[in-house]
GROMACS .gro file of C-alpha atoms in nm:
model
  237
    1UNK     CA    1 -20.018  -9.283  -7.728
    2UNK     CA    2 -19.755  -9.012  -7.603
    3UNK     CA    3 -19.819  -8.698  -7.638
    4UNK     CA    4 -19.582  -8.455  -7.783
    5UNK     CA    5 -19.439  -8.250  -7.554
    6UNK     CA    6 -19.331  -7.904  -7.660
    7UNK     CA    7 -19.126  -7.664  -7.473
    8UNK     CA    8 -19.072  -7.288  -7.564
    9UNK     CA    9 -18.715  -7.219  -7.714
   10UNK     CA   10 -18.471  -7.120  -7.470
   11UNK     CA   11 -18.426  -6.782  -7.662
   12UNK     CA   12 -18.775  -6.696  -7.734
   13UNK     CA   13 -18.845  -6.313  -7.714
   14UNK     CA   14 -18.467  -6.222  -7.689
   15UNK     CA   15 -18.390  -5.953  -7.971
   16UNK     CA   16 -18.185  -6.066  -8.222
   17UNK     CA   17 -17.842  -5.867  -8.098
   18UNK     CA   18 -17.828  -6.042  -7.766
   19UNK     CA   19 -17.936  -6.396  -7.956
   20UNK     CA   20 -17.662  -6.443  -8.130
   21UNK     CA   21 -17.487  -6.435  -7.844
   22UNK     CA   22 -17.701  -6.629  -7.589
   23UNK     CA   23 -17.573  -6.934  -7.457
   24UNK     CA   24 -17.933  -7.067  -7.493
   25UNK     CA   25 -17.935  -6.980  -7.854
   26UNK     CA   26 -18.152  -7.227  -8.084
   27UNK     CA   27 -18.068  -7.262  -8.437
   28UNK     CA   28 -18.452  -7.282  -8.591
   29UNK     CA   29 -18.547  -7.341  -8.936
   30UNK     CA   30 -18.291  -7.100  -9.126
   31UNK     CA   31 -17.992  -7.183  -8.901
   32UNK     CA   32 -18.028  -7.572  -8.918
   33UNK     CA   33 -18.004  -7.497  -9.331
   34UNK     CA   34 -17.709  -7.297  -9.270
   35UNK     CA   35 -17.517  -7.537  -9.052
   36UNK     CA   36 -17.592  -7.793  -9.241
   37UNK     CA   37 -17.431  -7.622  -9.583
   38UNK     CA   38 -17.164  -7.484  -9.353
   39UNK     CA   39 -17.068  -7.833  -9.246
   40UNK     CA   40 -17.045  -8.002  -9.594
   41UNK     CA   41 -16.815  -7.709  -9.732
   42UNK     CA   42 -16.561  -7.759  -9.413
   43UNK     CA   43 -16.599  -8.140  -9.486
   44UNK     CA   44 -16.470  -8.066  -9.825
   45UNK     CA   45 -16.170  -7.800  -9.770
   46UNK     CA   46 -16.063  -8.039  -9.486
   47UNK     CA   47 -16.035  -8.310  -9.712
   48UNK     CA   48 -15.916  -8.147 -10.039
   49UNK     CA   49 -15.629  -7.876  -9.857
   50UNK     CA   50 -15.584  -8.091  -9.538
   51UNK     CA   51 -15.638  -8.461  -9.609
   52UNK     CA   52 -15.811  -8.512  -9.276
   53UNK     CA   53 -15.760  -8.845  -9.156
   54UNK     CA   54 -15.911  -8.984  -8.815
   55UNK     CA   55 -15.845  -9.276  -8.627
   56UNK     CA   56 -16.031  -9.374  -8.341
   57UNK     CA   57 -16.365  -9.262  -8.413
   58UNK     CA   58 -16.556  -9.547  -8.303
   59UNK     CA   59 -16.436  -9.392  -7.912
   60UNK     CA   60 -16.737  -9.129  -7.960
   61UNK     CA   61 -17.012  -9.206  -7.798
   62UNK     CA   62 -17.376  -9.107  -7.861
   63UNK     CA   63 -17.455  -8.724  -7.708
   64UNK     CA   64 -17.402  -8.571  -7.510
   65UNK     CA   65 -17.040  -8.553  -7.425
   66UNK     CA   66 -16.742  -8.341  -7.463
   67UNK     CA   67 -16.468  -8.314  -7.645
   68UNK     CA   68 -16.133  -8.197  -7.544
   69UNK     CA   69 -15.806  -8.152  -7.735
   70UNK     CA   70 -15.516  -7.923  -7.809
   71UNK     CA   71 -15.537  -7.599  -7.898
   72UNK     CA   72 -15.289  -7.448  -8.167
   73UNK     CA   73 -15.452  -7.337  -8.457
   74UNK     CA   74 -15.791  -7.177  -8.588
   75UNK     CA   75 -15.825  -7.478  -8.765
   76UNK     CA   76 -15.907  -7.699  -8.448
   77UNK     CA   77 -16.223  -7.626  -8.398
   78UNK     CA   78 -16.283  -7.706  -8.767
   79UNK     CA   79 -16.120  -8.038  -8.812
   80UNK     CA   80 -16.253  -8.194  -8.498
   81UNK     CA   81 -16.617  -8.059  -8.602
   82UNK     CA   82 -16.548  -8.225  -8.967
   83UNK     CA   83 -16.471  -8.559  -8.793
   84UNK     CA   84 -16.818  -8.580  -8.623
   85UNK     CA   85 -17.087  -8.769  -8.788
   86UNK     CA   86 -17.499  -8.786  -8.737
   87UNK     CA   87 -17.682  -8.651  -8.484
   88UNK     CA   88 -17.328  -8.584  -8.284
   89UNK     CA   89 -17.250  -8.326  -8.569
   90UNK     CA   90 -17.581  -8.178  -8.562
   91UNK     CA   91 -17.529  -8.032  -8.220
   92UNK     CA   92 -17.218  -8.026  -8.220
   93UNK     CA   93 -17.134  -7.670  -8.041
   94UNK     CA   94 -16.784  -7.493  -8.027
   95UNK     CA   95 -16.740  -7.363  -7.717
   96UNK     CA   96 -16.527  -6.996  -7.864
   97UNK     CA   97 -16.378  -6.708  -7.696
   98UNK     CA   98 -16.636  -6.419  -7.696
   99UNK     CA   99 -16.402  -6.175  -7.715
  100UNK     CA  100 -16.262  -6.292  -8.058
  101UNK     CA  101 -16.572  -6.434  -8.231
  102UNK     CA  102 -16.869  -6.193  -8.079
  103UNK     CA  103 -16.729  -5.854  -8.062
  104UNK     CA  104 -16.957  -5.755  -8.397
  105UNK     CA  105 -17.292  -5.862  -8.499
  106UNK     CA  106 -17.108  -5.964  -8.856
  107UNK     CA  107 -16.845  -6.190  -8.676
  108UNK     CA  108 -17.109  -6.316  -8.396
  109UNK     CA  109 -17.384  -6.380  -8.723
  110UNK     CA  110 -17.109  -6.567  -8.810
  111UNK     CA  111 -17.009  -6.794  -8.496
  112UNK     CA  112 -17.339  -6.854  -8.456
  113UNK     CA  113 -17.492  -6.954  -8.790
  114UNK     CA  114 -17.225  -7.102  -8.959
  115UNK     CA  115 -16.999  -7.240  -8.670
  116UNK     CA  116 -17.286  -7.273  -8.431
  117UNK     CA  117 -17.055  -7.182  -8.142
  118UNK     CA  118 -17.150  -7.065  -7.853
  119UNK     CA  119 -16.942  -6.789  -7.626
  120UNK     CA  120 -16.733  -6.805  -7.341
  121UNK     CA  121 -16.597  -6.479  -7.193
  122UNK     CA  122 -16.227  -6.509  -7.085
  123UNK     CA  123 -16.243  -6.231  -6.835
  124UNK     CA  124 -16.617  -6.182  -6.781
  125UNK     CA  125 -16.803  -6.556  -6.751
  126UNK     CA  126 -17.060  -6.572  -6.445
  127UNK     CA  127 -17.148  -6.885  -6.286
  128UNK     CA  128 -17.494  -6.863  -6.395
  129UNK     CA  129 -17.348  -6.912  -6.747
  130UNK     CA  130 -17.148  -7.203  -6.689
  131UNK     CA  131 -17.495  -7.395  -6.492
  132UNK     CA  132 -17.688  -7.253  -6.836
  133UNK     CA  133 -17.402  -7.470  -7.034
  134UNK     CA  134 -17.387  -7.736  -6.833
  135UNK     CA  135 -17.762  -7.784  -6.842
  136UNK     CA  136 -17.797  -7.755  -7.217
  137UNK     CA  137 -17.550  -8.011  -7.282
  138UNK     CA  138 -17.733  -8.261  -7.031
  139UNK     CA  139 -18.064  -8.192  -7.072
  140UNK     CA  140 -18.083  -8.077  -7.526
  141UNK     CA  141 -17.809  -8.381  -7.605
  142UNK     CA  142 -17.558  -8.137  -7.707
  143UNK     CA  143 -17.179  -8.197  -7.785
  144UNK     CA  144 -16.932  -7.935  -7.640
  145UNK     CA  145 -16.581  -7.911  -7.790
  146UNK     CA  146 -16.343  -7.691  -7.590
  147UNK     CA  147 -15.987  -7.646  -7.610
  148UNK     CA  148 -15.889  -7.632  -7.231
  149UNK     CA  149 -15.563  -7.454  -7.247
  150UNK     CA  150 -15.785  -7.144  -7.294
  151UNK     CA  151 -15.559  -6.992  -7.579
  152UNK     CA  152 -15.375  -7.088  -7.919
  153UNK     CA  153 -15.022  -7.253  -7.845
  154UNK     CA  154 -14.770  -7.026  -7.986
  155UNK     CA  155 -14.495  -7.252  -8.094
  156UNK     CA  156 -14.735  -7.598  -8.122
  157UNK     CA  157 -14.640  -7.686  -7.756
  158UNK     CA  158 -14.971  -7.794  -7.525
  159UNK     CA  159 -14.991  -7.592  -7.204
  160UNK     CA  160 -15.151  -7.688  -6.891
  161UNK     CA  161 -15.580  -7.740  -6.892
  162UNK     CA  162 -15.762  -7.477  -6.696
  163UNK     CA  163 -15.978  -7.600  -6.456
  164UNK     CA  164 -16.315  -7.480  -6.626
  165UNK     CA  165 -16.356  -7.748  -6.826
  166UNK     CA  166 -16.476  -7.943  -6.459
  167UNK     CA  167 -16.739  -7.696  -6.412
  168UNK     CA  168 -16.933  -7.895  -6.723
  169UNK     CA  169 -16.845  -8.245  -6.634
  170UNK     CA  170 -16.776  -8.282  -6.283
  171UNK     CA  171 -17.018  -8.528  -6.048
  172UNK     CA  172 -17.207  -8.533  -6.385
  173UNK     CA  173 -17.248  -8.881  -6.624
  174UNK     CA  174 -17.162  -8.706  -6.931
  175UNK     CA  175 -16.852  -8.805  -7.092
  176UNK     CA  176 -16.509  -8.632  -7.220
  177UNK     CA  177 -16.355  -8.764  -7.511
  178UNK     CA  178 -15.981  -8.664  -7.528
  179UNK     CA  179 -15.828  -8.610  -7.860
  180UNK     CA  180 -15.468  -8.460  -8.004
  181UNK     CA  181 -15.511  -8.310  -8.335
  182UNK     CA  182 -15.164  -8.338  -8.561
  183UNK     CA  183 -15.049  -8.080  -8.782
  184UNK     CA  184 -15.283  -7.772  -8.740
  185UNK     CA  185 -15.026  -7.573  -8.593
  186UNK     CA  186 -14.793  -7.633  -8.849
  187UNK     CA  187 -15.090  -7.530  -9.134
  188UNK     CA  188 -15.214  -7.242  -8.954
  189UNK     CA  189 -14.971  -7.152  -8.639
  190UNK     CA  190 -15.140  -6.809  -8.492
  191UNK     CA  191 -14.869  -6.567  -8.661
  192UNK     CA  192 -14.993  -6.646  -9.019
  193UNK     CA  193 -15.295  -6.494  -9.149
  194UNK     CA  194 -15.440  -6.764  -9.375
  195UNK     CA  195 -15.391  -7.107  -9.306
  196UNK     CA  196 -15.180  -7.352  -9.580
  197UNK     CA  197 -15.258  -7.687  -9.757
  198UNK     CA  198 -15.154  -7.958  -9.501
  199UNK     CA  199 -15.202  -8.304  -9.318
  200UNK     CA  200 -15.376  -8.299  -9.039
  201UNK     CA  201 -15.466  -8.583  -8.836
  202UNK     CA  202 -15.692  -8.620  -8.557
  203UNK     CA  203 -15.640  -8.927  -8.256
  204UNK     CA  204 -15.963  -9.027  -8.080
  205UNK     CA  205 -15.918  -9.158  -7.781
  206UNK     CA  206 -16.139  -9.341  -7.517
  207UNK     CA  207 -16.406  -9.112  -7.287
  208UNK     CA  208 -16.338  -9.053  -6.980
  209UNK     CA  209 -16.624  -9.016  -6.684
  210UNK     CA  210 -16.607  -8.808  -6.427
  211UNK     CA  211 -16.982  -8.877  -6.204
  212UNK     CA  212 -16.724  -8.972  -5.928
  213UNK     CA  213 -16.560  -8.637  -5.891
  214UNK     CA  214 -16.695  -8.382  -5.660
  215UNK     CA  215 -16.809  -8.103  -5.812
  216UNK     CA  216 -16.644  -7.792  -5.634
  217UNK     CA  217 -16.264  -7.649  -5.712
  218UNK     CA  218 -16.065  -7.948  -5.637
  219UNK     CA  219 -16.294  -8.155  -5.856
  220UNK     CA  220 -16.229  -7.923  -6.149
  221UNK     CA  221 -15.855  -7.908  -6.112
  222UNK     CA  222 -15.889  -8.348  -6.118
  223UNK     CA  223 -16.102  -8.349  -6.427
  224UNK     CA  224 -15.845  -8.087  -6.565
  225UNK     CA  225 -15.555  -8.308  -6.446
  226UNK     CA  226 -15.707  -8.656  -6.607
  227UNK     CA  227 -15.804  -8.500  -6.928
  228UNK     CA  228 -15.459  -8.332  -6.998
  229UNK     CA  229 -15.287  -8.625  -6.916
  230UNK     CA  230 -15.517  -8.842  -7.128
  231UNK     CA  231 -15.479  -8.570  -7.461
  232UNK     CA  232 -15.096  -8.583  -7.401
  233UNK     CA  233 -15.123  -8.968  -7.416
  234UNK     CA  234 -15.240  -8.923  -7.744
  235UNK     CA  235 -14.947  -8.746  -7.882
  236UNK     CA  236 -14.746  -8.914  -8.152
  237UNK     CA  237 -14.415  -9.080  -8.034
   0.00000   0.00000   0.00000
């Protein structure tokens, strides 16, 4: 018979400021409870003031993989999370600006608990902290979901993908799952404060694999390249 093997949590001994935001945060007892509640009451306000509909969902594979998709709305992160299912929803991990959602220990208890995102630093992201993502997702089975433009779209229009986003997938057999999420800017564009009752719809589309490209710059700016094309494909007519 097998043993079990057991390995130390990745944030074992950190104190409880500098969990929250640790990028090798684990939920444990109490924040699997929370997620799990936090889940089932998005699941419900998506479907009762959005209607979330979703075609394409068989596309998903089993974790890990990553999602991509356009970015307009504070709702994004939300609906796509709402649309996953099983053991793909239970790590399920947003990948959120740090210096919007972990600038205080209420907003970062949060993002962490609740959302279960993890933090990327626009201005201040190390390379060590991209190989301690990129590991997590390949070796715990995680799901990423990033929104590669970096920011909100102001007026609903997608901008160009960053290259970043390569830096998780490149030369690497985990997929990317593109997707275009319909109407979130138009419920919650970024110069309203609360979001309003309306449809949103999110397309699925078919992952992508990148274990061909090479992972240095060039190889990001391809993955970036493919996977903006492949969202924009996605786009109602």
């Amino acid at each position: 018979m097998t043993g079990w093997k057991l390995k130390p949590a990745r944030d074992l001994g950190l104190p409880p400021a500098e969990r929250l935001r640790s990028h090798g945060r684990e939920a444990g007892l109490v924040g699997t409870l929370l997620q799990g509640a936090w889940r089932r009451l998005v699941r419900l306000y998506m479907a009762a003031m959005h209607r979330l509909s979703v075609t394409g969902r068989e596309n998903l594979p089993a974790p890990p993989f990553v999602i991509v998709a356009n970015h307009a709305s504070h709702l994004d992160a939300l609906a796509v999370g709402a649309a996953l299912r099983g053991p793909a929803a239970r790590r399920a991990h947003a990948l959120a600006a740090g210096d919007t959602f972990f600038t205080s220990h209420a907003m970062a208890a949060f993002a962490a608990y609740a959302i279960n995102a993890l933090p990327v630093w626009r201005r201040r992201t190390r390379p060590k902290d991209l190989v301690t993502l990129r590991a997590r997702l390949e070796e715990d089975g995680l799901v990423f979901i990033l929104f590669p433009e970096g920011t909100r779209s102001r007026d609903g229009t997608m901008a160009a993908f960053q290259p970043g986003l390569g830096a998780f997938v490149a030369g690497s057999a985990v997929p990317v799952v593109p997707c275009w999420l319909e109407g979130a800017h138009e419920a919650w564009p970024p110069q309203r404060r609360w979001p309003r009752p309306g449809r949103l719809h999110l397309h699925i589309g078919a992952p992508l694999s990148f274990a061909e490209t090479a992972q240095d710059r060039e190889g990001w700016v391809q993955v970036a390249q493919r996977c903006e094309a492949a969202v924009r494909a996605l786009a109602p007519r």
